[in-house]
XYZ file of N, CA, C and O in Angstrom:
416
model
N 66.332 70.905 125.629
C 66.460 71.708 124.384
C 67.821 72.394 124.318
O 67.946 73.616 124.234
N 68.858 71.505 124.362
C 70.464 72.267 123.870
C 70.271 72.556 122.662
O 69.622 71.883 121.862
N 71.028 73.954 122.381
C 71.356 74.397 121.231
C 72.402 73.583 120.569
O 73.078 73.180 121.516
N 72.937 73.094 119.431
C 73.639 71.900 118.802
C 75.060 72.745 119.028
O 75.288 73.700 118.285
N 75.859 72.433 119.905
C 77.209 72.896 119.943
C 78.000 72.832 118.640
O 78.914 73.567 118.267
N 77.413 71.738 118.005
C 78.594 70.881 116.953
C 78.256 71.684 115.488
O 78.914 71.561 114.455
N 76.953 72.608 115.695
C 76.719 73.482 113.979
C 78.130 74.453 114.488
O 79.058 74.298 113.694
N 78.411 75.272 115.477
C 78.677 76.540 115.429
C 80.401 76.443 115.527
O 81.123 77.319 116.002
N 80.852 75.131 114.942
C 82.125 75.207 115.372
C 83.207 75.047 113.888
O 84.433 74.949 113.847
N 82.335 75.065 112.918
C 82.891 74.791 111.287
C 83.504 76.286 110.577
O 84.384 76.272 109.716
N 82.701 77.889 111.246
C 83.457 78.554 110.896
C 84.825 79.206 111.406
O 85.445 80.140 110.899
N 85.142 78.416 112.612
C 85.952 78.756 113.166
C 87.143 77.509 113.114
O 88.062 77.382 113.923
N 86.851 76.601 111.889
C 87.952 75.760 112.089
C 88.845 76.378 110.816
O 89.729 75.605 110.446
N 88.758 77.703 110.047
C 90.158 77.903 109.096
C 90.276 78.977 109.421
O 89.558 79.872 108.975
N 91.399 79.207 110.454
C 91.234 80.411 110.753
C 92.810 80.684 110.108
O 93.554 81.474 110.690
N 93.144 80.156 109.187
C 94.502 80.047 108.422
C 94.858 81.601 108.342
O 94.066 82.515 108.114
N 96.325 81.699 108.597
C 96.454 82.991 107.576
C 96.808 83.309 106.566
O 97.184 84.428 106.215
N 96.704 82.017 105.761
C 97.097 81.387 104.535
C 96.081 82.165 103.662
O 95.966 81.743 102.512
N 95.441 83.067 103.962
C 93.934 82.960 102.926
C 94.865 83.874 101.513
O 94.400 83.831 100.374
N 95.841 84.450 101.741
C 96.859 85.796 100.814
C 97.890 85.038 100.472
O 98.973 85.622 100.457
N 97.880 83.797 100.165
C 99.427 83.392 99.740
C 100.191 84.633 98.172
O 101.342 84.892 97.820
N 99.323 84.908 97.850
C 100.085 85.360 96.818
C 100.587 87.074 96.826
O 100.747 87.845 95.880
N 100.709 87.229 97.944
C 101.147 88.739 98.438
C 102.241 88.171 98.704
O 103.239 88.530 98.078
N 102.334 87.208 99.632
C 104.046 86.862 99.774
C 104.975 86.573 98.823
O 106.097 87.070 98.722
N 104.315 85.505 97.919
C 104.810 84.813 97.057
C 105.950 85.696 96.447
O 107.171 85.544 96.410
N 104.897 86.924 95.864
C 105.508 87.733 94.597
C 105.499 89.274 95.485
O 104.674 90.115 95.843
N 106.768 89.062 95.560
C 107.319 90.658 96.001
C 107.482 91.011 94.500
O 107.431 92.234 94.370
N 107.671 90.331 93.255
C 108.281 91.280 92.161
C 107.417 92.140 91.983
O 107.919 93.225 91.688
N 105.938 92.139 92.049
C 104.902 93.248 91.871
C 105.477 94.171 92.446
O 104.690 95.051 92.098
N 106.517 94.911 93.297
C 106.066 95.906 94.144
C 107.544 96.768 93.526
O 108.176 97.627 94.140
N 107.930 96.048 91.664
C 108.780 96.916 91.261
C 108.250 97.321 90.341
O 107.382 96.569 89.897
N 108.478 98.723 89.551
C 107.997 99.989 88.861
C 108.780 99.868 88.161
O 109.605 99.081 88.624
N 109.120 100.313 86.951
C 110.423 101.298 86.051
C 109.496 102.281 85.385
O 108.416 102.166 84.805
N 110.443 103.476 85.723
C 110.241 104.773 85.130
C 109.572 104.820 83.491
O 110.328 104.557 82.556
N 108.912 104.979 83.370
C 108.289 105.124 81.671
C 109.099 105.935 81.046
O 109.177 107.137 81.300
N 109.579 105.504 80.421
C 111.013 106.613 79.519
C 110.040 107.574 78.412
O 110.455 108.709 78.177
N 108.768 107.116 77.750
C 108.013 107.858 76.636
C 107.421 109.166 77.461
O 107.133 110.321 77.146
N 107.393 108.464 78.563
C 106.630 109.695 79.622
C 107.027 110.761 80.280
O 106.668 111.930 80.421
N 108.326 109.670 80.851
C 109.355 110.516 81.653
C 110.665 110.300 81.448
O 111.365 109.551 82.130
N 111.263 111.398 79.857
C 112.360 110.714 79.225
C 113.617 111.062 80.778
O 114.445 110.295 81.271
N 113.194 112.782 81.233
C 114.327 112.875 81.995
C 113.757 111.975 83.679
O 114.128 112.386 84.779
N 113.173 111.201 83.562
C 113.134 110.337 84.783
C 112.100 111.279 85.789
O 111.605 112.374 85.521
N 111.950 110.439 87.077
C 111.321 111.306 88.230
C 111.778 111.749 89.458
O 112.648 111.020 89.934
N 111.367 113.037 90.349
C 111.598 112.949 90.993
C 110.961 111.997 92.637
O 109.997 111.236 92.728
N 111.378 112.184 93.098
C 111.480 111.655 94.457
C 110.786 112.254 95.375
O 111.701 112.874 95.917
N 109.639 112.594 96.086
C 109.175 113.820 96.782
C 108.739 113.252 98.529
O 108.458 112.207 99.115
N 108.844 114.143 98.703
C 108.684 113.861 100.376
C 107.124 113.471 100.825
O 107.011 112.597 101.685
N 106.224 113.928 100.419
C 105.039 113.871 100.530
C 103.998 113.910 98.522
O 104.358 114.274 97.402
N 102.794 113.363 99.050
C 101.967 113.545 97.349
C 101.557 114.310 96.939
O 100.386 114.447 96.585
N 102.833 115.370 96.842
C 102.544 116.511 96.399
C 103.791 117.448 95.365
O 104.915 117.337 95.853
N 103.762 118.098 94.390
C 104.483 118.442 93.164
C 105.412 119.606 93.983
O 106.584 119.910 93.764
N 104.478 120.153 95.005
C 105.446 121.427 95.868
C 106.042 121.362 97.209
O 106.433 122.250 97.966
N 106.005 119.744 97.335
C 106.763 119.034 98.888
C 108.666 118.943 97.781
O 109.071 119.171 96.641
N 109.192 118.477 99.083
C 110.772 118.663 98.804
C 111.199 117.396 97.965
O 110.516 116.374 98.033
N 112.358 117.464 97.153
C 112.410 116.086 96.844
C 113.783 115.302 97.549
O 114.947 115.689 97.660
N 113.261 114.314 97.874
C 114.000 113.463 98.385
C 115.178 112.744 97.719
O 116.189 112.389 98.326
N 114.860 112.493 95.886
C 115.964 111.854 95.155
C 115.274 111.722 94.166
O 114.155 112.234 94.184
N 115.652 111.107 93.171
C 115.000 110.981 91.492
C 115.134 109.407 90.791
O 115.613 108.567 91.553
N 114.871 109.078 89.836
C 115.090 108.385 89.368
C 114.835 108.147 88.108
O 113.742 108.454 87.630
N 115.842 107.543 87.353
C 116.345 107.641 85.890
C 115.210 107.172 85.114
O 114.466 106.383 85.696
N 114.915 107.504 83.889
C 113.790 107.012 82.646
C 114.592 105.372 82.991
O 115.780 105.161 83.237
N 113.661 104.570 82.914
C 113.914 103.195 82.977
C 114.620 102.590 84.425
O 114.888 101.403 84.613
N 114.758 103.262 85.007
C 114.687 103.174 86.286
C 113.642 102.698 87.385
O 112.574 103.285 87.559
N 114.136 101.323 88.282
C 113.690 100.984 88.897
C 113.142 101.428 90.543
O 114.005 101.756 91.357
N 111.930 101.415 90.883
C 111.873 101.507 92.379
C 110.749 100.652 92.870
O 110.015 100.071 92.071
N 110.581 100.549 94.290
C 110.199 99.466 94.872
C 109.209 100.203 96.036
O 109.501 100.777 97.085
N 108.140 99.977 95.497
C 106.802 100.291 96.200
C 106.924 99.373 97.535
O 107.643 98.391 97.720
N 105.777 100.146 98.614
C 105.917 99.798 99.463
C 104.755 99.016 99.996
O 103.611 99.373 99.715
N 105.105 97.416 101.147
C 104.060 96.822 100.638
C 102.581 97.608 101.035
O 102.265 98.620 101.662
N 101.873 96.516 100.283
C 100.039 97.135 101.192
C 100.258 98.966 100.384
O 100.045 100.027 100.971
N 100.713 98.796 98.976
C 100.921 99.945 98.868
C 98.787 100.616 98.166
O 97.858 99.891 97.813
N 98.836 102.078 98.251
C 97.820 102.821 97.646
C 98.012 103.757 97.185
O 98.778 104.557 97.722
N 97.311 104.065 95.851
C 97.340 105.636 95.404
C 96.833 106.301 95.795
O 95.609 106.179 95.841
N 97.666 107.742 96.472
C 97.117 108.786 97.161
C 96.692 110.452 95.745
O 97.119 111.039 94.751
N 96.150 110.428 96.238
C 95.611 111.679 95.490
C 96.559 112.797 96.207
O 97.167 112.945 97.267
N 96.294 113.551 94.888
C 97.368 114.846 94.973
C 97.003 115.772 96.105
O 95.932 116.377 96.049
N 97.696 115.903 96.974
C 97.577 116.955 98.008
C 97.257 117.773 97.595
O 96.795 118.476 98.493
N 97.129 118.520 96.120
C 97.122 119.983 95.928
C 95.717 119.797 95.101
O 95.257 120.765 94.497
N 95.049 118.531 95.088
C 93.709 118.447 94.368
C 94.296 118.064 92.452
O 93.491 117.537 91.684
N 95.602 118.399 92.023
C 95.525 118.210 90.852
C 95.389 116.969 90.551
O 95.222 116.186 91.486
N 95.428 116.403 89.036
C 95.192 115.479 88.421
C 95.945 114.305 88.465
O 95.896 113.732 87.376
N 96.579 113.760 89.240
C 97.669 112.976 89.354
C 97.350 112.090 90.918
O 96.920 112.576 91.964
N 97.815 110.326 90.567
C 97.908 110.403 91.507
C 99.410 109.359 91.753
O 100.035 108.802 90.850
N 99.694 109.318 93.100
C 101.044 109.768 93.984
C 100.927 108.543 94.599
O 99.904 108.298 95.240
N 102.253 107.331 94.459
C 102.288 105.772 95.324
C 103.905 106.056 96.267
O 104.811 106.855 96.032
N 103.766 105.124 97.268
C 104.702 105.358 98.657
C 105.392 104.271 97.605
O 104.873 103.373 96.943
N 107.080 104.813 97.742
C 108.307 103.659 98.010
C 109.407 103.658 99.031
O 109.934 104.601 99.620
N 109.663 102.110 99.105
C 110.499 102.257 99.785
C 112.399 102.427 99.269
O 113.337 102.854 99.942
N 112.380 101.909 97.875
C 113.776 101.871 97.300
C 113.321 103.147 96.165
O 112.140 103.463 96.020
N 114.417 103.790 95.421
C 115.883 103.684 96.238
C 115.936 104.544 97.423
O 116.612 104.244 98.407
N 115.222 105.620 97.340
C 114.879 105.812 98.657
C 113.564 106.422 99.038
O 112.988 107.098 98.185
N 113.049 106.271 100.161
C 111.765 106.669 100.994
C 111.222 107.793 100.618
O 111.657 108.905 100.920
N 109.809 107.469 99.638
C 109.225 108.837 99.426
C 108.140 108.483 98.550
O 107.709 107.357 98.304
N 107.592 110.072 97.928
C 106.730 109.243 96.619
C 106.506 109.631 95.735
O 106.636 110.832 95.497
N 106.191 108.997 95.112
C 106.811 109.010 93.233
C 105.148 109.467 92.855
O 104.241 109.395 93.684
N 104.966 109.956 91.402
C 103.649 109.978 90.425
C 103.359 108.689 89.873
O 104.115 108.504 88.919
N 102.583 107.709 90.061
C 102.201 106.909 89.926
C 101.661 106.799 88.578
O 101.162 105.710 88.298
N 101.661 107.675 87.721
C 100.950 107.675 86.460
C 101.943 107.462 85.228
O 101.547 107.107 84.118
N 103.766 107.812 85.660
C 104.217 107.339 84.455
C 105.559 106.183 84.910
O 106.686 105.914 84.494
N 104.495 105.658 86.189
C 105.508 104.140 86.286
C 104.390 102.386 85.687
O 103.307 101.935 86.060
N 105.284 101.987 84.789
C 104.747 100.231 84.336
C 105.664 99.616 85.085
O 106.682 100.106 85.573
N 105.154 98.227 85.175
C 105.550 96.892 85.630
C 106.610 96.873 85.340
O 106.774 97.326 84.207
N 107.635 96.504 85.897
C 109.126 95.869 85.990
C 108.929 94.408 84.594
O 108.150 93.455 84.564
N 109.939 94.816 83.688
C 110.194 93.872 82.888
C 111.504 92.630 82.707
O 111.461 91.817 81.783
């Protein structure tokens, strides 16, 4: 009475790491521009997801930046209404996630 060696060996034949091709593919997802209706004078740059952390740098209404990958929206450190995504361009920090659209 062997157990059938030959059932238990089919889920272990794709062990690809192919299963995400399209995270690689398209880095363009991981660019933003500033919403100019929203944020005519642009945003700042902040050290942490929060409105009373330091800012790191800004960036112009229509202005581009570049999220970081495997990125998430963090909720506001201070509990308010907003929430707050990591980038890595133009430089390291994080932006309000609520008045950046898709790169056109």
């Amino acid at each position: 009475p062997h157990p059938h060696p030959h059932q238990h060996q089919h889920p272990h034949q794709h062990p690809h790491p192919r299963q995400h091709p399209h995270q690689r593919q398209a880095p363009v997802s991981l660019c933003r521009q500033v919403e100019p209706r929203v944020a005519p004078k642009g945003l700042a740059i902040r050290a942490d997801a929060s409105k009373t952390s330091a800012v790191k740098g800004g960036v112009p209404a229509n202005g581009k930046v570049t999220l970081v990958p495997n990125f998430q929206l963090i909720k506001d450190k201070n509990g308010e209404d907003r929430n707050w995504v990591e980038i890595s361009e133009p430089v390291p920090g994080f932006i309000s996630a609520g008045n950046l659209i898709m790169c056109k």
